[in-house]
Coordinates of C-alpha atoms in Angstrom, one line a residue:
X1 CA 55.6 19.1 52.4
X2 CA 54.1 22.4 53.1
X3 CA 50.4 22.7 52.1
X4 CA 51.3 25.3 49.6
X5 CA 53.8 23.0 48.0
X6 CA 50.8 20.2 47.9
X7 CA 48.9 22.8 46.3
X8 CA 51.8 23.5 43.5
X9 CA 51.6 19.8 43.3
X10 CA 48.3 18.8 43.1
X11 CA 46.4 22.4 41.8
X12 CA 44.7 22.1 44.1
X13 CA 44.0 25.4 46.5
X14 CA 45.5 25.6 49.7
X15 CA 42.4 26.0 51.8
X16 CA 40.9 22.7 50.3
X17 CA 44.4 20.8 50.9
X18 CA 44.1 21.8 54.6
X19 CA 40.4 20.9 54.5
X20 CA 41.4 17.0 53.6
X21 CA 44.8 17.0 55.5
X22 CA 42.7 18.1 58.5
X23 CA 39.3 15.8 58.1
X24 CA 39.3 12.4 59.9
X25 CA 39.2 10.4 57.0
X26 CA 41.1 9.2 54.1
X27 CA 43.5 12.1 52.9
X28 CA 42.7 12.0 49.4
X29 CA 39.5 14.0 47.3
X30 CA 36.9 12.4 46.6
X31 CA 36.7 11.1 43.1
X32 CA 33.2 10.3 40.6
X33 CA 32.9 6.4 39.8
X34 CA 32.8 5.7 36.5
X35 CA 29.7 3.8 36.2
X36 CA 28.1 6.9 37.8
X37 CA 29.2 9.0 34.4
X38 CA 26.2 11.3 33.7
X39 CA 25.1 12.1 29.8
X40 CA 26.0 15.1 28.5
X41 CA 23.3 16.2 26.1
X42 CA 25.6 17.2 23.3
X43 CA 26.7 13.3 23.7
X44 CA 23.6 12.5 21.4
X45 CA 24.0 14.9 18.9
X46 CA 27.9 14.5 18.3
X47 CA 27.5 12.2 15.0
X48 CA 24.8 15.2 13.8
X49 CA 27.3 17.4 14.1
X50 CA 29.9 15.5 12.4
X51 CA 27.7 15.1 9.6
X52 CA 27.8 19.1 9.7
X53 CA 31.4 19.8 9.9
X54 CA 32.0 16.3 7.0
X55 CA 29.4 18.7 4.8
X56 CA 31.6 21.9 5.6
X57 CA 34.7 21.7 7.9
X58 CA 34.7 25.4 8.4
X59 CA 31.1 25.5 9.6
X60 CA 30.9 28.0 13.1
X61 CA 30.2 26.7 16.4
X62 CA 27.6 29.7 16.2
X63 CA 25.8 28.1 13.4
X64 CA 26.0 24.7 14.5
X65 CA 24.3 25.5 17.5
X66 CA 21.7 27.8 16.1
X67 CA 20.8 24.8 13.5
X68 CA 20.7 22.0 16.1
X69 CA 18.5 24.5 18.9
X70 CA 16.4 25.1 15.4
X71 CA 15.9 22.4 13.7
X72 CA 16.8 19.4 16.2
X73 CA 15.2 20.9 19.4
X74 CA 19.0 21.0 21.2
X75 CA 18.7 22.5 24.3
X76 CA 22.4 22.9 25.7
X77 CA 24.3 25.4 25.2
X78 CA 26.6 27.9 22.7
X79 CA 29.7 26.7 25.1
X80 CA 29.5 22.9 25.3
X81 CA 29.0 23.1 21.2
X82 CA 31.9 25.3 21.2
X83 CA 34.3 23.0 22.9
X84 CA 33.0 19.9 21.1
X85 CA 33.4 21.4 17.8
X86 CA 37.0 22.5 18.9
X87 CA 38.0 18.7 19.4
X88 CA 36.2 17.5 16.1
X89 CA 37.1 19.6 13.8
X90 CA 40.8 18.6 13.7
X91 CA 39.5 15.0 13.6
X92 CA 37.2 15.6 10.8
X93 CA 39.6 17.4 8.8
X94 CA 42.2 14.5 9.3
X95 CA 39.2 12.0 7.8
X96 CA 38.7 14.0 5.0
X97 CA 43.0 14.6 4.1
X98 CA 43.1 18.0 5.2
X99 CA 46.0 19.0 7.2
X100 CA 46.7 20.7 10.2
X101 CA 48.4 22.9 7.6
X102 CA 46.1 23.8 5.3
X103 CA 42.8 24.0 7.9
X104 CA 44.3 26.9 9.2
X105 CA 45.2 28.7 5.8
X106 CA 41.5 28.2 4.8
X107 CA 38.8 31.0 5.5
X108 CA 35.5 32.1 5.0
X109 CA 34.4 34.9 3.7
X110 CA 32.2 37.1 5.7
X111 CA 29.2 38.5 3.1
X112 CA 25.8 39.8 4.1
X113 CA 22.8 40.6 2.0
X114 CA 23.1 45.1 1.6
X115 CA 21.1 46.4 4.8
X116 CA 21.0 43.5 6.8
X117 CA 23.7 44.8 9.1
X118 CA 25.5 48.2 9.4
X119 CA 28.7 48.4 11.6
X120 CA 29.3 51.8 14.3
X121 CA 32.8 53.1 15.4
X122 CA 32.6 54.0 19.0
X123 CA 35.9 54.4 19.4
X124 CA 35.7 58.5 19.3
X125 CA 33.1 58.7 22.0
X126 CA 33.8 59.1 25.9
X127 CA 32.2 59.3 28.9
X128 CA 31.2 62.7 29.8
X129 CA 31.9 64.8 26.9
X130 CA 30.0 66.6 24.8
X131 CA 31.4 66.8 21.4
X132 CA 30.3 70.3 19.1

C-alpha cells in the first residue's frame, strides 16, 4: 500500500505514517495503557449533573457549567460540560420516558426581566462608510 492509502485507512496523516514506516521499531503508534487512564475532572461531577438534567432535561450546558463553577467550585471547562451533557441528556430523557421524539419537539422559552438585555442589528453597517 502506498502511504496515502495507509492514511485513507488508518486517518492517520501521511507524514506520521512515513514517520512509523520509517522508525526502527515496531510499525504501529503508540497506544495509552489502560491502567494509566487519567481523571477527567468532569468525571466527579457527572452524577451532580445528572441530578441537574433528572430536575430539568432541557437545562443548558451554559447553565450547568455556570452552576457547578458557582456553586461547586468546578474548574474545567464550558467545552468538556458541553460534550458530557450531549451524551447524558439522551440517557436521562430515556430514564425518565421521554423520547427521542418528543425531546426534540420540546423548547424553552427565552424571557428576560425588561432592561436586562437589549439586542443591536449590525447588519446595515460596513467597513468604511460613512452613512448621512
Amino acid at each position: 500500500m502506498s502511504l496515502s492509502e495507509i492514511s485513507r485507512e488508518t486517518g492517520l496523516d501521511r507524514k506520521t505514517v512515513r514517520k512509523y514506516l520509517s522508525a526502527p521499531g515496531p510499525a504501529t503508534p503508540p497506544s495509552r495503557s489502560p491502567s494509566g487512564r487519567r481523571v477527567r475532572v468532569i468525571d466527579e461531577f457527572g452524577p451532580l449533573i445528572d441530578s441537574m438534567l433528572r430536575a430539568e432535561v432541557l437545562m443548558k450546558a451554559a447553565v450547568i457549567h455556570e452552576r457547578l463553577a458557582q456553586e461547586y467550585g468546578f474548574t474545567g471547562n464550558y467545552q468538556r460540560v458541553k460534550l458530557y451533557v450531549q451524551t447524558a441528556r439522551p440517557r436521562i430523557a430515556e430514564e425518565l420516558g421521554i423520547t427521542p421524539k418528543e425531546l426534540a419537539g420540546m423548547h424553552r422559552r427565552f424571557e428576560v426581566i425588561p432592561g436586562a438585555q437589549a439586542q443591536v442589528d449590525w447588519g446595515g453597517a460596513t467597513r468604511g462608510r460613512v452613512y448621512e
